[in-house]
Structures are given as C-alpha cells and as structure tokens.
PDB file of C-alpha atoms in Angstrom:
ATOM      1  CA  MET H 241    -120.209-162.130 -99.711  1.00  0.00           C
ATOM      2  CA  ALA H 242    -120.199-158.463 -98.883  1.00  0.00           C
ATOM      3  CA  PHE H 243    -123.137-156.342 -99.981  1.00  0.00           C
ATOM      4  CA  THR H 244    -123.764-152.665-100.406  1.00  0.00           C
ATOM      5  CA  ASN H 245    -126.708-150.670 -99.116  1.00  0.00           C
ATOM      6  CA  ASP H 246    -128.004-150.429-102.695  1.00  0.00           C
ATOM      7  CA  GLU H 247    -127.938-154.231-102.956  1.00  0.00           C
ATOM      8  CA  LEU H 248    -129.699-154.542 -99.602  1.00  0.00           C
ATOM      9  CA  LEU H 249    -132.465-152.185-100.719  1.00  0.00           C
ATOM     10  CA  ARG H 250    -132.696-153.899-104.104  1.00  0.00           C
ATOM     11  CA  GLY H 251    -133.046-157.285-102.393  1.00  0.00           C
ATOM     12  CA  ALA H 252    -135.741-155.976-100.064  1.00  0.00           C
ATOM     13  CA  PHE H 253    -137.653-154.476-102.985  1.00  0.00           C
ATOM     14  CA  ILE H 254    -137.370-157.679-105.031  1.00  0.00           C
ATOM     15  CA  ALA H 255    -138.588-159.692-102.027  1.00  0.00           C
ATOM     16  CA  TRP H 256    -141.549-157.302-101.698  1.00  0.00           C
ATOM     17  CA  VAL H 257    -142.427-157.653-105.394  1.00  0.00           C
ATOM     18  CA  ILE H 258    -142.223-161.463-105.176  1.00  0.00           C
ATOM     19  CA  PHE H 259    -144.328-161.417-102.008  1.00  0.00           C
ATOM     20  CA  MET H 260    -147.007-159.268-103.637  1.00  0.00           C
ATOM     21  CA  ALA H 261    -147.058-161.450-106.762  1.00  0.00           C
ATOM     22  CA  LEU H 262    -147.451-164.604-104.664  1.00  0.00           C
ATOM     23  CA  ILE H 263    -150.208-163.031-102.582  1.00  0.00           C
ATOM     24  CA  LEU H 264    -152.115-161.872-105.655  1.00  0.00           C
ATOM     25  CA  VAL H 265    -151.855-165.264-107.359  1.00  0.00           C
ATOM     26  CA  ALA H 266    -152.936-167.107-104.208  1.00  0.00           C
ATOM     27  CA  THR H 267    -155.811-164.706-103.548  1.00  0.00           C
ATOM     28  CA  THR H 268    -157.014-164.941-107.141  1.00  0.00           C
ATOM     29  CA  ILE H 269    -156.968-168.742-107.019  1.00  0.00           C
ATOM     30  CA  LEU H 270    -158.623-168.870-103.593  1.00  0.00           C
ATOM     31  CA  VAL H 271    -161.423-166.469-104.522  1.00  0.00           C
ATOM     32  CA  GLY H 272    -161.859-167.988-107.988  1.00  0.00           C
ATOM     33  CA  VAL H 273    -162.161-171.536-106.669  1.00  0.00           C
ATOM     34  CA  ASN H 274    -164.448-170.482-103.829  1.00  0.00           C
ATOM     35  CA  MET H 275    -166.722-168.451-106.109  1.00  0.00           C
ATOM     36  CA  SER H 276    -166.879-171.012-108.927  1.00  0.00           C
ATOM     37  CA  ILE H 277    -168.745-173.646-106.948  1.00  0.00           C
ATOM     38  CA  PRO H 278    -171.556-174.677-109.329  1.00  0.00           C
ATOM     39  CA  GLY H 279    -174.729-172.655-109.000  1.00  0.00           C
ATOM     40  CA  ARG H 280    -173.233-169.972-106.749  1.00  0.00           C
ATOM     41  CA  THR H 281    -172.163-167.132-109.002  1.00  0.00           C
ATOM     42  CA  SER H 282    -171.888-166.135-112.667  1.00  0.00           C
ATOM     43  CA  ALA H 283    -168.529-165.803-114.399  1.00  0.00           C
ATOM     44  CA  GLY H 284    -168.876-162.004-114.604  1.00  0.00           C
ATOM     45  CA  ASN H 285    -169.432-161.746-110.873  1.00  0.00           C
ATOM     46  CA  ILE H 286    -166.479-164.029-110.190  1.00  0.00           C
ATOM     47  CA  VAL H 287    -164.180-161.745-112.174  1.00  0.00           C
ATOM     48  CA  LEU H 288    -165.605-158.663-110.452  1.00  0.00           C
ATOM     49  CA  VAL H 289    -165.105-160.141-106.978  1.00  0.00           C
ATOM     50  CA  ILE H 290    -161.560-161.257-107.861  1.00  0.00           C
ATOM     51  CA  LEU H 291    -160.712-157.732-109.077  1.00  0.00           C
ATOM     52  CA  MET H 292    -162.172-156.153-105.939  1.00  0.00           C
ATOM     53  CA  VAL H 293    -160.371-158.550-103.584  1.00  0.00           C
ATOM     54  CA  ASP H 294    -157.086-158.201-105.484  1.00  0.00           C
ATOM     55  CA  GLY H 295    -157.480-154.410-105.371  1.00  0.00           C
ATOM     56  CA  CYS H 296    -157.883-154.537-101.587  1.00  0.00           C
ATOM     57  CA  VAL H 297    -154.905-156.878-101.320  1.00  0.00           C
ATOM     58  CA  LEU H 298    -152.810-154.459-103.399  1.00  0.00           C
ATOM     59  CA  LEU H 299    -153.799-151.434-101.342  1.00  0.00           C
ATOM     60  CA  VAL H 300    -153.844-152.833 -97.818  1.00  0.00           C
ATOM     61  CA  GLY H 301    -151.418-155.715 -98.217  1.00  0.00           C
ATOM     62  CA  GLY H 302    -149.034-153.640-100.308  1.00  0.00           C
ATOM     63  CA  ALA H 303    -148.909-150.819 -97.769  1.00  0.00           C
ATOM     64  CA  LEU H 304    -148.547-153.079 -94.735  1.00  0.00           C
ATOM     65  CA  SER H 305    -145.969-155.293 -96.396  1.00  0.00           C
ATOM     66  CA  ALA H 306    -143.982-152.219 -97.475  1.00  0.00           C
ATOM     67  CA  ILE H 307    -143.744-151.211 -93.805  1.00  0.00           C
ATOM     68  CA  VAL H 308    -142.699-154.742 -92.864  1.00  0.00           C
ATOM     69  CA  MET H 309    -140.195-154.677 -95.755  1.00  0.00           C
ATOM     70  CA  ALA H 310    -138.574-151.516 -94.393  1.00  0.00           C
ATOM     71  CA  ILE H 311    -138.217-153.072 -90.942  1.00  0.00           C
ATOM     72  CA  GLY H 312    -137.101-156.385 -92.450  1.00  0.00           C
ATOM     73  CA  ALA H 313    -134.455-154.687 -94.588  1.00  0.00           C
ATOM     74  CA  GLY H 314    -132.852-153.257 -91.458  1.00  0.00           C
ATOM     75  CA  LEU H 315    -132.953-156.671 -89.827  1.00  0.00           C
ATOM     76  CA  ALA H 316    -131.566-158.346 -92.970  1.00  0.00           C
ATOM     77  CA  GLY H 317    -128.718-155.821 -92.992  1.00  0.00           C
ATOM     78  CA  ARG H 318    -127.833-156.707 -89.407  1.00  0.00           C
ATOM     79  CA  ILE H 319    -128.031-160.422 -90.172  1.00  0.00           C
ATOM     80  CA  GLY H 320    -126.033-160.008 -93.386  1.00  0.00           C
ATOM     81  CA  GLY H 321    -123.126-158.284 -91.642  1.00  0.00           C
ATOM     82  CA  PRO H 322    -121.781-161.415 -89.922  1.00  0.00           C
ATOM     83  CA  LEU H 323    -122.421-163.423 -93.114  1.00  0.00           C
ATOM     84  CA  ARG H 324    -120.036-161.288 -95.182  1.00  0.00           C
ATOM     85  CA  ARG H 325    -117.241-163.816 -94.848  1.00  0.00           C
ATOM     86  CA  VAL H 326    -119.432-166.867 -95.490  1.00  0.00           C
ATOM     87  CA  ARG H 327    -119.062-167.946 -99.126  1.00  0.00           C
ATOM     88  CA  SER H 328    -121.591-170.779 -99.072  1.00  0.00           C
ATOM     89  CA  ILE H 329    -124.775-169.768-100.867  1.00  0.00           C
ATOM     90  CA  ARG H 330    -126.639-172.550 -99.042  1.00  0.00           C
ATOM     91  CA  VAL H 331    -125.909-170.934 -95.683  1.00  0.00           C
ATOM     92  CA  HIS H 332    -127.186-167.570 -96.915  1.00  0.00           C
ATOM     93  CA  VAL H 333    -130.343-169.128 -98.385  1.00  0.00           C
ATOM     94  CA  LEU H 334    -130.996-171.008 -95.135  1.00  0.00           C
ATOM     95  CA  VAL H 335    -130.486-167.900 -93.016  1.00  0.00           C
ATOM     96  CA  TYR H 336    -132.775-165.748 -95.179  1.00  0.00           C
ATOM     97  CA  THR H 337    -135.355-168.537 -95.358  1.00  0.00           C
ATOM     98  CA  ALA H 338    -135.304-168.638 -91.564  1.00  0.00           C
ATOM     99  CA  LEU H 339    -135.794-164.848 -91.514  1.00  0.00           C
ATOM    100  CA  GLY H 340    -138.776-165.145 -93.869  1.00  0.00           C
ATOM    101  CA  LEU H 341    -140.201-168.008 -91.813  1.00  0.00           C
ATOM    102  CA  ALA H 342    -139.851-165.993 -88.603  1.00  0.00           C
ATOM    103  CA  VAL H 343    -141.701-163.054 -90.166  1.00  0.00           C
ATOM    104  CA  GLY H 344    -144.383-165.421 -91.472  1.00  0.00           C
ATOM    105  CA  ILE H 345    -144.879-167.084 -88.090  1.00  0.00           C
ATOM    106  CA  LEU H 346    -144.999-163.700 -86.362  1.00  0.00           C
ATOM    107  CA  PHE H 347    -147.610-162.507 -88.878  1.00  0.00           C
ATOM    108  CA  ALA H 348    -149.757-165.615 -88.400  1.00  0.00           C
ATOM    109  CA  ALA H 349    -149.479-165.317 -84.617  1.00  0.00           C
ATOM    110  CA  LEU H 350    -150.461-161.633 -84.676  1.00  0.00           C
ATOM    111  CA  ILE H 351    -153.433-162.264 -86.957  1.00  0.00           C
ATOM    112  CA  ARG H 352    -154.584-165.285 -85.021  1.00  0.00           C
ATOM    113  CA  GLY H 353    -154.188-163.362 -81.765  1.00  0.00           C
ATOM    114  CA  VAL H 354    -155.706-164.928 -78.692  1.00  0.00           C
ATOM    115  CA  TRP H 355    -156.807-168.039 -80.580  1.00  0.00           C
ATOM    116  CA  ILE H 356    -153.252-169.353 -80.981  1.00  0.00           C
ATOM    117  CA  ARG H 357    -153.923-172.282 -78.637  1.00  0.00           C
ATOM    118  CA  GLY H 358    -157.444-172.871 -79.943  1.00  0.00           C
ATOM    119  CA  PRO H 359    -158.440-175.307 -82.657  1.00  0.00           C
ATOM    120  CA  LEU H 360    -157.566-174.545 -86.284  1.00  0.00           C
ATOM    121  CA  SER H 361    -160.205-172.833 -88.377  1.00  0.00           C
ATOM    122  CA  PRO H 362    -160.656-172.159 -92.118  1.00  0.00           C
ATOM    123  CA  PHE H 363    -159.435-168.617 -91.438  1.00  0.00           C
ATOM    124  CA  ASP H 364    -156.029-170.082 -90.536  1.00  0.00           C
ATOM    125  CA  PHE H 365    -155.604-171.190 -94.136  1.00  0.00           C
ATOM    126  CA  ILE H 366    -156.029-167.595 -95.281  1.00  0.00           C
ATOM    127  CA  THR H 367    -153.430-166.346 -92.784  1.00  0.00           C
ATOM    128  CA  ALA H 368    -151.062-169.108 -93.923  1.00  0.00           C
ATOM    129  CA  ILE H 369    -150.928-167.652 -97.445  1.00  0.00           C
ATOM    130  CA  PRO H 370    -148.930-164.520 -96.503  1.00  0.00           C
ATOM    131  CA  ALA H 371    -146.837-166.545 -94.045  1.00  0.00           C
ATOM    132  CA  VAL H 372    -145.797-168.971 -96.781  1.00  0.00           C
ATOM    133  CA  ALA H 373    -145.370-166.151 -99.312  1.00  0.00           C
ATOM    134  CA  VAL H 374    -142.928-164.241 -97.090  1.00  0.00           C
ATOM    135  CA  THR H 375    -141.031-167.455 -96.319  1.00  0.00           C
ATOM    136  CA  VAL H 376    -140.487-167.922-100.061  1.00  0.00           C
ATOM    137  CA  ALA H 377    -140.035-164.248-101.020  1.00  0.00           C
ATOM    138  CA  VAL H 378    -137.217-163.327 -98.620  1.00  0.00           C
ATOM    139  CA  PRO H 379    -134.667-165.940 -99.771  1.00  0.00           C
ATOM    140  CA  LEU H 380    -135.668-165.415-103.425  1.00  0.00           C
ATOM    141  CA  GLY H 381    -135.135-161.664-103.049  1.00  0.00           C
ATOM    142  CA  TRP H 382    -131.689-162.342-101.601  1.00  0.00           C
ATOM    143  CA  TRP H 383    -130.868-164.913-104.291  1.00  0.00           C
ATOM    144  CA  PHE H 384    -131.799-162.664-107.234  1.00  0.00           C
ATOM    145  CA  THR H 385    -129.859-159.766-105.730  1.00  0.00           C
ATOM    146  CA  ALA H 386    -126.799-161.867-104.866  1.00  0.00           C
ATOM    147  CA  ARG H 387    -126.802-163.428-108.323  1.00  0.00           C
ATOM    148  CA  ARG H 388    -126.917-159.995-109.954  1.00  0.00           C
ATOM    149  CA  ALA H 389    -124.167-158.641-107.683  1.00  0.00           C
ATOM    150  CA  LEU H 390    -121.908-161.617-108.366  1.00  0.00           C
ATOM    151  CA  ARG H 391    -122.463-161.263-112.111  1.00  0.00           C
ATOM    152  CA  MET H 392    -121.604-157.549-111.897  1.00  0.00           C
ATOM    153  CA  ASP H 393    -118.450-158.355-109.896  1.00  0.00           C
ATOM    154  CA  ALA H 394    -117.445-160.861-112.587  1.00  0.00           C
ATOM    155  CA  GLY H 395    -117.944-158.201-115.276  1.00  0.00           C
ATOM    156  CA  LEU H 396    -120.884-160.014-116.878  1.00  0.00           C
ATOM    157  CA  LEU H 397    -123.301-157.132-116.202  1.00  0.00           C
ATOM    158  CA  ARG H 398    -122.919-153.381-116.258  1.00  0.00           C
ATOM    159  CA  SER H 399    -124.598-150.986-113.873  1.00  0.00           C
ATOM    160  CA  ARG H 400    -127.579-149.149-115.331  1.00  0.00           C
ATOM    161  CA  ARG H 401    -127.226-145.883-113.472  1.00  0.00           C
ATOM    162  CA  THR H 402    -129.557-143.353-115.033  1.00  0.00           C
ATOM    163  CA  HIS H 403    -128.345-140.229-113.255  1.00  0.00           C
ATOM    164  CA  ARG H 404    -125.175-138.616-114.479  1.00  0.00           C
ATOM    165  CA  ASP H 405    -122.499-136.956-112.438  1.00  0.00           C
ATOM    166  CA  PRO H 406    -121.750-133.631-114.161  1.00  0.00           C
ATOM    167  CA  ASP H 407    -118.389-133.310-112.387  1.00  0.00           C
ATOM    168  CA  ALA H 408    -117.285-136.754-113.587  1.00  0.00           C
ATOM    169  CA  GLU H 409    -118.349-135.902-117.144  1.00  0.00           C
ATOM    170  CA  VAL H 410    -116.236-132.718-117.103  1.00  0.00           C
ATOM    171  CA  GLU H 411    -113.270-134.631-115.670  1.00  0.00           C
ATOM    172  CA  ASP H 412    -113.637-137.404-118.248  1.00  0.00           C
ATOM    173  CA  ALA H 413    -113.845-134.836-121.038  1.00  0.00           C
ATOM    174  CA  ALA H 414    -110.681-133.148-119.754  1.00  0.00           C
ATOM    175  CA  LEU H 415    -108.620-136.377-119.809  1.00  0.00           C
ATOM    176  CA  PRO H 416    -108.074-136.492-123.590  1.00  0.00           C
ATOM    177  CA  ALA H 417    -107.147-132.791-123.561  1.00  0.00           C
ATOM    178  CA  ALA H 418    -104.445-133.573-120.996  1.00  0.00           C
ATOM    179  CA  GLY H 419    -103.198-136.488-123.102  1.00  0.00           C
ATOM    180  CA  LEU H 420    -104.384-139.151-120.605  1.00  0.00           C
ATOM    181  CA  SER H 421    -106.739-142.085-120.994  1.00  0.00           C
ATOM    182  CA  SER H 422    -109.221-143.139-118.302  1.00  0.00           C
ATOM    183  CA  GLN H 423    -106.818-145.921-117.172  1.00  0.00           C
ATOM    184  CA  GLU H 424    -103.879-143.520-116.771  1.00  0.00           C
ATOM    185  CA  GLN H 425    -105.578-140.949-114.615  1.00  0.00           C
ATOM    186  CA  PRO H 426    -103.666-139.912-111.475  1.00  0.00           C
TER     187      PRO H 426
END
C-alpha cells in the first residue's frame, strides 16, 4: 500500500487529533473523579478545575505532542517505505501500533526519569495516560488515512481540493474550443 506525502501528513494530523481527544477525555475523567470525592469540592469548583487543567493540557500537551508528531511523521514515513508492498492491513496496524507503543514507552521513561527502577507511584498512572493514548492514536491515524486513500483509489470518494489551478482551468476551458473532451486530450 503506497502512500503519498499528503496521506502521511494527513495520517499524522489525524493521529494527533485522536491523541489530544483521548488525553482531554482521560484528564477530564481523572480530575472529575478525583475532585468529586464527597465533601471535598463543590460542583462549580470541579468544573472550573477541569476547565483549567484541560486548558493547560491543550496548550502544553498540544504543543509538545505537535513536535513529537512532526518527528513521528518522519519516522512513520521511513517505516512505511518498506511496507509499500505489504497488502495485509493487520501487518500495517501491528507495525504502527508498535511505533505508538515505542513512543509511549519513551515518553513514560523520560517523564519518570531516574526513578525508572524505583517502585511505582500514583504519578506513574498519570504518565501512563499519554503513553496509552499515543499507542492507540498512531494506528488509528494510519487506519483512517489508509481507509480514506483506498476508498479514493476505488473511486468511492473524490478529493476536496479547495485551491484551484488557474492554468488547468484555462486548459480545460480551451478543450471544447479545440473540439476535444477531457478524455481525448493529447
């Protein structure tokens, strides 16, 4: 399954969007459950804290994960090259899941730092959220992009290019004047 650079970038962007959605959902649940312990906080404060934490996650996590996405897209392109001749979707999903898992493990190891060999702490659960999210997001980003590309190749979808090529428009307009259709062009 060959892919274009546009498809590679689309897949990386989709993976980033899925990652951010998973992170925001997990953070909202984690903060909401933690803050809603009876007698701790009012409902208004819970919502305020969730909005503040999600805002920080969007700003910091979004920026850092966008940098990781750019690096990961280059790596995915290098990995995808040898997979061009592999038709099995399972192999592709496994390879991109392994890529996501490697990024997730690297993230957890970097965050945990020198305490990698130490005992687990509650903080490890928080670092596991992005690690799991990236493990899920990378193969899903590939799958959505591959599915769209295969549907376009089969003629089931049309490209939604918004920019027009003025030269192509002039050439297309000149075809009927020359007595040719778009299929008969030289």
